[in-house]
Amino acid sequence: MGKEEWTKVDEYYSSLFMPHDAVLEQALADSAAAGLPGINVAPNQGKLLFLMAKATGAQRILEIGTLGGYSTIWLARSLLPDGRLITLELNPKHAEVARKNITRAGLERVVEVRQGPALSSLEQLVSEQAGPFDLIFIDAHKPEYTEYFQWSLKLSRPGTLIIADNVVRNGAVADSATKDELVLGIRRFNEAVGKEKRVSATALQTVGSKGYDGLVMALVNGNS
Ligand code: SAH
Ligand code: DHB
Ligand code: MG
């Protein structure tokens, strides 16, 4: 069993649950044409993000790592008319492609793309008192996940849902001898989440068209 079978199952469910979506398909096509890497979440994962945002009634969403805005569009579509999403992106070309895709999706008044290093933007968001956010999606530079998590806590309230992508990396996350800086970054993040009394967390392994990876979900606790 491998990616070929997993992709067939993704396609089977997509054919039943997800109608063709010209805006999302064009966002991926334009991202590829502009030379962006195809490391966006899979369609079913995008829909999971959309459903999580809907289910939690999120009205303020923060995304760390925009790429071409594919996951951004999924998340922003969950918002009611007054909702707002801020997404952070280091690469100016990625930010430009994302802005065009977001505009085509009719979401330019809902989404703000902030270009720059996420750690600086996060510090700025705290100083602006831009929080609390209801849902935070962490998906930028893996060695910085721990710091994104610490800033995310400052931008949270009890009930905020923090979701982190790419936490399994083909199973490498469970290898305590790994020398891969990206995997080490994820392991350090996982240890911080595990030790953090303010959150209750779980991890889900995923297989599909994007290979074998996974998500961590951490809910910021109430006072009880
Ligand atoms: N969330 C996107 C995929 C993001 S890929 C989706 O699923 O559609 C990771 C993105 O993080 C890339 O666009 C990369 O340029 C960006 N990134 C890397 N380092 C960053 C940093 N320090 N600050 C902000 N963004 C960063
Ligand atoms: C990769 C995948 C991602 O979803 C991401 O955010 C960063 C990198 C990758 O497969 O390399
Ligand atoms: Mg990712």
PDB file of C-alpha atoms and ligand atoms in Angstrom:
ATOM      1  CA  MET A   1       0.000   0.000   0.000  1.00  0.00           C
ATOM      2  CA  GLY A   2       1.291   3.397  -0.921  1.00  0.00           C
ATOM      3  CA  LYS A   3       0.555   6.771  -2.404  1.00  0.00           C
ATOM      4  CA  GLU A   4      -1.131   5.321  -5.499  1.00  0.00           C
ATOM      5  CA  GLU A   5      -3.816   3.498  -3.472  1.00  0.00           C
ATOM      6  CA  TRP A   6      -4.170   6.397  -1.027  1.00  0.00           C
ATOM      7  CA  THR A   7      -4.701   8.787  -3.947  1.00  0.00           C
ATOM      8  CA  LYS A   8      -7.411   6.522  -5.409  1.00  0.00           C
ATOM      9  CA  VAL A   9      -9.270   6.669  -2.118  1.00  0.00           C
ATOM     10  CA  ASP A  10      -8.850  10.473  -1.979  1.00  0.00           C
ATOM     11  CA  GLU A  11     -10.309  10.651  -5.505  1.00  0.00           C
ATOM     12  CA  TYR A  12     -13.180   8.331  -4.577  1.00  0.00           C
ATOM     13  CA  TYR A  13     -14.210  10.513  -1.629  1.00  0.00           C
ATOM     14  CA  SER A  14     -13.664  13.731  -3.563  1.00  0.00           C
ATOM     15  CA  SER A  15     -16.004  12.457  -6.284  1.00  0.00           C
ATOM     16  CA  LEU A  16     -18.720  11.951  -3.659  1.00  0.00           C
ATOM     17  CA  PHE A  17     -18.189  14.810  -1.206  1.00  0.00           C
ATOM     18  CA  MET A  18     -16.455  17.568  -3.138  1.00  0.00           C
ATOM     19  CA  PRO A  19     -17.800  19.047  -6.341  1.00  0.00           C
ATOM     20  CA  HIS A  20     -15.282  20.507  -8.793  1.00  0.00           C
ATOM     21  CA  ASP A  21     -14.327  23.959  -7.646  1.00  0.00           C
ATOM     22  CA  ALA A  22     -13.005  26.207 -10.410  1.00  0.00           C
ATOM     23  CA  VAL A  23     -11.614  28.830  -8.012  1.00  0.00           C
ATOM     24  CA  LEU A  24      -9.556  26.347  -5.984  1.00  0.00           C
ATOM     25  CA  GLU A  25      -8.399  24.489  -9.093  1.00  0.00           C
ATOM     26  CA  GLN A  26      -7.299  27.761 -10.724  1.00  0.00           C
ATOM     27  CA  ALA A  27      -5.480  28.757  -7.516  1.00  0.00           C
ATOM     28  CA  LEU A  28      -3.407  25.574  -7.741  1.00  0.00           C
ATOM     29  CA  ALA A  29      -2.859  25.930 -11.493  1.00  0.00           C
ATOM     30  CA  ASP A  30      -1.669  29.543 -11.158  1.00  0.00           C
ATOM     31  CA  SER A  31       0.549  28.637  -8.188  1.00  0.00           C
ATOM     32  CA  ALA A  32       2.200  25.887 -10.243  1.00  0.00           C
ATOM     33  CA  ALA A  33       2.541  28.176 -13.285  1.00  0.00           C
ATOM     34  CA  ALA A  34       4.301  30.743 -11.084  1.00  0.00           C
ATOM     35  CA  GLY A  35       6.741  28.052  -9.929  1.00  0.00           C
ATOM     36  CA  LEU A  36       5.442  27.624  -6.384  1.00  0.00           C
ATOM     37  CA  PRO A  37       6.022  24.140  -4.901  1.00  0.00           C
ATOM     38  CA  GLY A  38       2.947  21.874  -4.697  1.00  0.00           C
ATOM     39  CA  ILE A  39       3.069  21.644  -0.908  1.00  0.00           C
ATOM     40  CA  ASN A  40      -0.432  22.972  -0.262  1.00  0.00           C
ATOM     41  CA  VAL A  41      -2.755  20.832   1.845  1.00  0.00           C
ATOM     42  CA  ALA A  42      -4.724  18.199  -0.090  1.00  0.00           C
ATOM     43  CA  PRO A  43      -8.339  19.053  -1.038  1.00  0.00           C
ATOM     44  CA  ASN A  44      -9.798  16.801   1.667  1.00  0.00           C
ATOM     45  CA  GLN A  45      -7.470  18.403   4.239  1.00  0.00           C
ATOM     46  CA  GLY A  46      -8.534  21.854   3.066  1.00  0.00           C
ATOM     47  CA  LYS A  47     -12.111  20.806   3.580  1.00  0.00           C
ATOM     48  CA  LEU A  48     -11.228  19.480   7.029  1.00  0.00           C
ATOM     49  CA  LEU A  49      -9.833  22.921   7.916  1.00  0.00           C
ATOM     50  CA  PHE A  50     -13.019  24.525   6.567  1.00  0.00           C
ATOM     51  CA  LEU A  51     -15.202  22.162   8.619  1.00  0.00           C
ATOM     52  CA  MET A  52     -13.135  22.664  11.797  1.00  0.00           C
ATOM     53  CA  ALA A  53     -13.473  26.428  11.416  1.00  0.00           C
ATOM     54  CA  LYS A  54     -17.219  26.117  10.811  1.00  0.00           C
ATOM     55  CA  ALA A  55     -17.739  23.682  13.685  1.00  0.00           C
ATOM     56  CA  THR A  56     -15.916  25.916  16.156  1.00  0.00           C
ATOM     57  CA  GLY A  57     -17.705  29.024  14.867  1.00  0.00           C
ATOM     58  CA  ALA A  58     -14.353  30.694  14.190  1.00  0.00           C
ATOM     59  CA  GLN A  59     -14.664  34.335  13.172  1.00  0.00           C
ATOM     60  CA  ARG A  60     -11.022  35.337  13.520  1.00  0.00           C
ATOM     61  CA  ILE A  61      -8.500  33.036  11.903  1.00  0.00           C
ATOM     62  CA  LEU A  62      -4.702  33.270  11.780  1.00  0.00           C
ATOM     63  CA  GLU A  63      -2.669  31.272   9.282  1.00  0.00           C
ATOM     64  CA  ILE A  64       1.118  31.022   9.439  1.00  0.00           C
ATOM     65  CA  GLY A  65       2.416  30.000   5.969  1.00  0.00           C
ATOM     66  CA  THR A  66       0.282  31.141   3.006  1.00  0.00           C
ATOM     67  CA  LEU A  67       2.041  29.740  -0.095  1.00  0.00           C
ATOM     68  CA  GLY A  68      -0.431  30.426  -2.956  1.00  0.00           C
ATOM     69  CA  GLY A  69      -3.415  30.852  -0.644  1.00  0.00           C
ATOM     70  CA  TYR A  70      -4.984  27.421  -1.175  1.00  0.00           C
ATOM     71  CA  SER A  71      -5.552  26.575   2.500  1.00  0.00           C
ATOM     72  CA  THR A  72      -6.281  30.282   3.060  1.00  0.00           C
ATOM     73  CA  ILE A  73      -9.261  30.138   0.680  1.00  0.00           C
ATOM     74  CA  TRP A  74     -10.635  27.013   2.353  1.00  0.00           C
ATOM     75  CA  LEU A  75     -10.368  28.604   5.800  1.00  0.00           C
ATOM     76  CA  ALA A  76     -11.678  32.023   4.746  1.00  0.00           C
ATOM     77  CA  ARG A  77     -14.734  30.474   3.102  1.00  0.00           C
ATOM     78  CA  SER A  78     -15.843  29.270   6.525  1.00  0.00           C
ATOM     79  CA  LEU A  79     -16.206  32.836   7.771  1.00  0.00           C
ATOM     80  CA  LEU A  80     -19.509  34.677   8.024  1.00  0.00           C
ATOM     81  CA  PRO A  81     -19.656  38.168   6.480  1.00  0.00           C
ATOM     82  CA  ASP A  82     -17.907  39.853   9.420  1.00  0.00           C
ATOM     83  CA  GLY A  83     -15.156  37.249   9.899  1.00  0.00           C
ATOM     84  CA  ARG A  84     -11.526  37.971   9.185  1.00  0.00           C
ATOM     85  CA  LEU A  85      -8.407  35.972   8.378  1.00  0.00           C
ATOM     86  CA  ILE A  86      -4.794  37.122   8.588  1.00  0.00           C
ATOM     87  CA  THR A  87      -2.200  34.967   6.818  1.00  0.00           C
ATOM     88  CA  LEU A  88       1.582  35.334   7.167  1.00  0.00           C
ATOM     89  CA  GLU A  89       4.029  34.682   4.319  1.00  0.00           C
ATOM     90  CA  LEU A  90       7.767  35.306   4.034  1.00  0.00           C
ATOM     91  CA  ASN A  91       8.194  34.964   0.260  1.00  0.00           C
ATOM     92  CA  PRO A  92       7.024  38.074  -1.696  1.00  0.00           C
ATOM     93  CA  LYS A  93       6.285  36.017  -4.813  1.00  0.00           C
ATOM     94  CA  HIS A  94       4.138  33.578  -2.820  1.00  0.00           C
ATOM     95  CA  ALA A  95       2.307  36.507  -1.208  1.00  0.00           C
ATOM     96  CA  GLU A  96       1.634  38.063  -4.620  1.00  0.00           C
ATOM     97  CA  VAL A  97       0.293  34.815  -6.122  1.00  0.00           C
ATOM     98  CA  ALA A  98      -1.827  34.291  -3.005  1.00  0.00           C
ATOM     99  CA  ARG A  99      -3.333  37.801  -3.181  1.00  0.00           C
ATOM    100  CA  LYS A 100      -4.419  37.180  -6.781  1.00  0.00           C
ATOM    101  CA  ASN A 101      -5.939  33.803  -5.890  1.00  0.00           C
ATOM    102  CA  ILE A 102      -7.710  35.291  -2.871  1.00  0.00           C
ATOM    103  CA  THR A 103      -9.101  38.130  -4.987  1.00  0.00           C
ATOM    104  CA  ARG A 104     -10.374  35.669  -7.605  1.00  0.00           C
ATOM    105  CA  ALA A 105     -12.112  33.825  -4.774  1.00  0.00           C
ATOM    106  CA  GLY A 106     -13.872  37.084  -3.824  1.00  0.00           C
ATOM    107  CA  LEU A 107     -12.194  37.060  -0.410  1.00  0.00           C
ATOM    108  CA  GLU A 108      -9.979  40.157  -0.642  1.00  0.00           C
ATOM    109  CA  ARG A 109     -12.050  42.000   1.959  1.00  0.00           C
ATOM    110  CA  VAL A 110     -11.912  39.038   4.360  1.00  0.00           C
ATOM    111  CA  VAL A 111      -8.236  38.096   4.061  1.00  0.00           C
ATOM    112  CA  GLU A 112      -5.123  40.119   4.830  1.00  0.00           C
ATOM    113  CA  VAL A 113      -1.838  38.680   3.526  1.00  0.00           C
ATOM    114  CA  ARG A 114       1.052  39.998   5.625  1.00  0.00           C
ATOM    115  CA  GLN A 115       4.370  39.566   3.886  1.00  0.00           C
ATOM    116  CA  GLY A 116       7.476  39.136   6.058  1.00  0.00           C
ATOM    117  CA  PRO A 117       9.082  36.697   8.491  1.00  0.00           C
ATOM    118  CA  ALA A 118       6.300  35.122  10.547  1.00  0.00           C
ATOM    119  CA  LEU A 119       8.119  35.642  13.851  1.00  0.00           C
ATOM    120  CA  SER A 120       8.202  39.426  13.247  1.00  0.00           C
ATOM    121  CA  SER A 121       4.594  39.515  12.074  1.00  0.00           C
ATOM    122  CA  LEU A 122       3.493  37.536  15.131  1.00  0.00           C
ATOM    123  CA  GLU A 123       5.277  39.973  17.453  1.00  0.00           C
ATOM    124  CA  GLN A 124       3.580  42.814  15.578  1.00  0.00           C
ATOM    125  CA  LEU A 125       0.150  41.166  15.902  1.00  0.00           C
ATOM    126  CA  VAL A 126       0.635  40.882  19.673  1.00  0.00           C
ATOM    127  CA  SER A 127       1.696  44.543  19.942  1.00  0.00           C
ATOM    128  CA  GLU A 128      -1.338  45.557  17.857  1.00  0.00           C
ATOM    129  CA  GLN A 129      -3.554  43.475  20.176  1.00  0.00           C
ATOM    130  CA  ALA A 130      -4.887  41.782  17.039  1.00  0.00           C
ATOM    131  CA  GLY A 131      -5.938  38.698  19.012  1.00  0.00           C
ATOM    132  CA  PRO A 132      -7.535  36.651  20.245  1.00  0.00           C
ATOM    133  CA  PHE A 133      -7.931  34.386  17.231  1.00  0.00           C
ATOM    134  CA  ASP A 134     -10.453  31.529  17.303  1.00  0.00           C
ATOM    135  CA  LEU A 135      -8.449  29.200  15.071  1.00  0.00           C
ATOM    136  CA  ILE A 136      -4.738  29.247  14.206  1.00  0.00           C
ATOM    137  CA  PHE A 137      -3.227  27.128  11.416  1.00  0.00           C
ATOM    138  CA  ILE A 138       0.556  26.635  11.684  1.00  0.00           C
ATOM    139  CA  ASP A 139       2.137  25.635   8.340  1.00  0.00           C
ATOM    140  CA  ALA A 140       5.304  27.709   7.697  1.00  0.00           C
ATOM    141  CA  HIS A 141       8.965  26.953   8.561  1.00  0.00           C
ATOM    142  CA  LYS A 142       9.120  23.689  10.531  1.00  0.00           C
ATOM    143  CA  PRO A 143      12.176  24.604  12.716  1.00  0.00           C
ATOM    144  CA  GLU A 144      10.168  27.606  13.991  1.00  0.00           C
ATOM    145  CA  TYR A 145       6.980  25.716  14.915  1.00  0.00           C
ATOM    146  CA  THR A 146       7.759  25.916  18.654  1.00  0.00           C
ATOM    147  CA  GLU A 147       8.060  29.706  18.475  1.00  0.00           C
ATOM    148  CA  TYR A 148       4.904  29.967  16.340  1.00  0.00           C
ATOM    149  CA  PHE A 149       3.154  27.946  19.034  1.00  0.00           C
ATOM    150  CA  GLN A 150       4.379  30.254  21.833  1.00  0.00           C
ATOM    151  CA  TRP A 151       3.200  33.338  19.920  1.00  0.00           C
ATOM    152  CA  SER A 152      -0.061  31.585  19.072  1.00  0.00           C
ATOM    153  CA  LEU A 153      -0.758  31.087  22.771  1.00  0.00           C
ATOM    154  CA  LYS A 154      -0.354  34.839  23.279  1.00  0.00           C
ATOM    155  CA  LEU A 155      -2.898  35.375  20.492  1.00  0.00           C
ATOM    156  CA  SER A 156      -5.387  32.825  21.871  1.00  0.00           C
ATOM    157  CA  ARG A 157      -8.313  32.617  24.273  1.00  0.00           C
ATOM    158  CA  PRO A 158      -9.751  29.584  26.058  1.00  0.00           C
ATOM    159  CA  GLY A 159     -11.345  27.595  23.226  1.00  0.00           C
ATOM    160  CA  THR A 160      -8.901  28.613  20.508  1.00  0.00           C
ATOM    161  CA  LEU A 161      -8.053  25.672  18.259  1.00  0.00           C
ATOM    162  CA  ILE A 162      -4.434  25.483  17.086  1.00  0.00           C
ATOM    163  CA  ILE A 163      -3.768  23.131  14.146  1.00  0.00           C
ATOM    164  CA  ALA A 164      -0.250  22.329  12.898  1.00  0.00           C
ATOM    165  CA  ASP A 165       0.492  20.677   9.541  1.00  0.00           C
ATOM    166  CA  ASN A 166       3.271  18.272   8.487  1.00  0.00           C
ATOM    167  CA  VAL A 167       3.904  16.727  11.889  1.00  0.00           C
ATOM    168  CA  VAL A 168       4.555  13.146  10.732  1.00  0.00           C
ATOM    169  CA  ARG A 169       6.873  13.488   7.703  1.00  0.00           C
ATOM    170  CA  ASN A 170       6.614   9.933   6.417  1.00  0.00           C
ATOM    171  CA  GLY A 171       6.950   8.592   9.976  1.00  0.00           C
ATOM    172  CA  ALA A 172      10.303  10.278  10.596  1.00  0.00           C
ATOM    173  CA  VAL A 173       8.861  12.198  13.546  1.00  0.00           C
ATOM    174  CA  ALA A 174       9.055   9.056  15.703  1.00  0.00           C
ATOM    175  CA  ASP A 175      12.781   8.582  14.970  1.00  0.00           C
ATOM    176  CA  SER A 176      14.610   9.935  18.010  1.00  0.00           C
ATOM    177  CA  ALA A 177      17.943   9.679  16.129  1.00  0.00           C
ATOM    178  CA  THR A 178      16.846  11.907  13.229  1.00  0.00           C
ATOM    179  CA  LYS A 179      19.277  14.602  12.078  1.00  0.00           C
ATOM    180  CA  ASP A 180      16.745  16.237   9.719  1.00  0.00           C
ATOM    181  CA  GLU A 181      16.336  19.847  10.862  1.00  0.00           C
ATOM    182  CA  LEU A 182      12.696  19.939   9.766  1.00  0.00           C
ATOM    183  CA  VAL A 183      11.849  16.788  11.715  1.00  0.00           C
ATOM    184  CA  LEU A 184      13.840  18.026  14.726  1.00  0.00           C
ATOM    185  CA  GLY A 185      11.777  21.219  14.568  1.00  0.00           C
ATOM    186  CA  ILE A 186       8.551  19.232  14.654  1.00  0.00           C
ATOM    187  CA  ARG A 187       9.833  17.061  17.547  1.00  0.00           C
ATOM    188  CA  ARG A 188      10.743  20.160  19.564  1.00  0.00           C
ATOM    189  CA  PHE A 189       7.269  21.588  18.858  1.00  0.00           C
ATOM    190  CA  ASN A 190       5.617  18.323  19.959  1.00  0.00           C
ATOM    191  CA  GLU A 191       7.565  18.362  23.230  1.00  0.00           C
ATOM    192  CA  ALA A 192       6.483  21.951  23.891  1.00  0.00           C
ATOM    193  CA  VAL A 193       2.843  21.060  23.184  1.00  0.00           C
ATOM    194  CA  GLY A 194       3.078  17.990  25.421  1.00  0.00           C
ATOM    195  CA  LYS A 195       4.465  20.026  28.316  1.00  0.00           C
ATOM    196  CA  GLU A 196       2.073  22.956  27.893  1.00  0.00           C
ATOM    197  CA  LYS A 197      -0.635  22.827  30.566  1.00  0.00           C
ATOM    198  CA  ARG A 198      -2.748  25.426  28.759  1.00  0.00           C
ATOM    199  CA  VAL A 199      -3.595  23.071  25.883  1.00  0.00           C
ATOM    200  CA  SER A 200      -5.100  19.654  25.349  1.00  0.00           C
ATOM    201  CA  ALA A 201      -3.711  18.048  22.187  1.00  0.00           C
ATOM    202  CA  THR A 202      -3.873  15.112  19.841  1.00  0.00           C
ATOM    203  CA  ALA A 203      -2.180  14.064  16.599  1.00  0.00           C
ATOM    204  CA  LEU A 204      -3.728  12.503  13.503  1.00  0.00           C
ATOM    205  CA  GLN A 205      -1.641  10.650  10.915  1.00  0.00           C
ATOM    206  CA  THR A 206      -2.857  11.183   7.360  1.00  0.00           C
ATOM    207  CA  VAL A 207      -2.216   9.356   4.079  1.00  0.00           C
ATOM    208  CA  GLY A 208      -3.374  10.411   0.633  1.00  0.00           C
ATOM    209  CA  SER A 209      -2.408  12.335  -2.460  1.00  0.00           C
ATOM    210  CA  LYS A 210       0.184  14.273  -0.420  1.00  0.00           C
ATOM    211  CA  GLY A 211       1.831  11.112   0.947  1.00  0.00           C
ATOM    212  CA  TYR A 212       2.107  10.172   4.625  1.00  0.00           C
ATOM    213  CA  ASP A 213       1.996  13.080   7.045  1.00  0.00           C
ATOM    214  CA  GLY A 214      -0.262  14.413   9.787  1.00  0.00           C
ATOM    215  CA  LEU A 215      -1.797  17.149  11.872  1.00  0.00           C
ATOM    216  CA  VAL A 216      -1.498  18.150  15.523  1.00  0.00           C
ATOM    217  CA  MET A 217      -4.589  19.758  17.011  1.00  0.00           C
ATOM    218  CA  ALA A 218      -4.334  21.597  20.322  1.00  0.00           C
ATOM    219  CA  LEU A 219      -7.302  23.165  22.074  1.00  0.00           C
ATOM    220  CA  VAL A 220      -6.540  26.005  24.474  1.00  0.00           C
ATOM    221  CA  ASN A 221      -8.100  25.053  27.794  1.00  0.00           C
ATOM    222  CA  GLY A 222     -10.629  27.010  29.793  1.00  0.00           C
ATOM    223  CA  ASN A 223      -9.953  27.923  33.420  1.00  0.00           C
ATOM    224  CA  SER A 224     -11.332  24.688  34.850  1.00  0.00           C
TER     225      SER A 224
HETATM  226  N1  SAH B   1      -0.661  26.690   4.009  1.00  0.00           N
HETATM  227  C1  SAH B   1      -0.291  26.493   2.611  1.00  0.00           C
HETATM  228  C2  SAH B   1       1.074  25.839   2.485  1.00  0.00           C
HETATM  229  C3  SAH B   1       2.174  26.594   3.149  1.00  0.00           C
HETATM  230  S1  SAH B   1       3.774  26.017   2.613  1.00  0.00           S
HETATM  231  C4  SAH B   1      -1.341  25.584   1.966  1.00  0.00           C
HETATM  232  O1  SAH B   1      -1.604  24.511   2.530  1.00  0.00           O
HETATM  233  O2  SAH B   1      -1.888  25.930   0.912  1.00  0.00           O
HETATM  234  C5  SAH B   1       4.803  26.912   3.696  1.00  0.00           C
HETATM  235  C6  SAH B   1       4.899  28.398   3.379  1.00  0.00           C
HETATM  236  O3  SAH B   1       5.571  29.013   4.491  1.00  0.00           O
HETATM  237  C7  SAH B   1       5.727  28.733   2.140  1.00  0.00           C
HETATM  238  O4  SAH B   1       5.003  29.578   1.270  1.00  0.00           O
HETATM  239  C8  SAH B   1       6.945  29.464   2.691  1.00  0.00           C
HETATM  240  O5  SAH B   1       7.421  30.511   1.850  1.00  0.00           O
HETATM  241  C9  SAH B   1       6.383  30.033   3.971  1.00  0.00           C
HETATM  242  N2  SAH B   1       7.426  30.355   4.975  1.00  0.00           N
HETATM  243  C10 SAH B   1       8.611  29.740   5.169  1.00  0.00           C
HETATM  244  N3  SAH B   1       9.296  30.340   6.161  1.00  0.00           N
HETATM  245  C11 SAH B   1       8.517  31.350   6.606  1.00  0.00           C
HETATM  246  C12 SAH B   1       8.672  32.343   7.597  1.00  0.00           C
HETATM  247  N4  SAH B   1       9.764  32.406   8.360  1.00  0.00           N
HETATM  248  N5  SAH B   1       7.683  33.230   7.771  1.00  0.00           N
HETATM  249  C13 SAH B   1       6.553  33.173   7.010  1.00  0.00           C
HETATM  250  N6  SAH B   1       6.350  32.255   6.053  1.00  0.00           N
HETATM  251  C14 SAH B   1       7.319  31.362   5.844  1.00  0.00           C
HETATM  252  C1  DHB B   2       6.162  20.241   2.684  1.00  0.00           C
HETATM  253  C2  DHB B   2       4.796  20.082   2.795  1.00  0.00           C
HETATM  254  C3  DHB B   2       4.034  21.044   3.411  1.00  0.00           C
HETATM  255  O1  DHB B   2       2.685  20.917   3.537  1.00  0.00           O
HETATM  256  C4  DHB B   2       4.636  22.171   3.927  1.00  0.00           C
HETATM  257  O2  DHB B   2       3.842  23.065   4.553  1.00  0.00           O
HETATM  258  C5  DHB B   2       5.994  22.346   3.829  1.00  0.00           C
HETATM  259  C6  DHB B   2       6.760  21.379   3.202  1.00  0.00           C
HETATM  260  C7  DHB B   2       6.963  19.207   2.014  1.00  0.00           C
HETATM  261  O3  DHB B   2       6.390  18.182   1.643  1.00  0.00           O
HETATM  262  O4  DHB B   2       8.179  19.397   1.866  1.00  0.00           O
HETATM  263 MG    MG B   3       1.921  22.050   5.144  1.00  0.00          MG
END
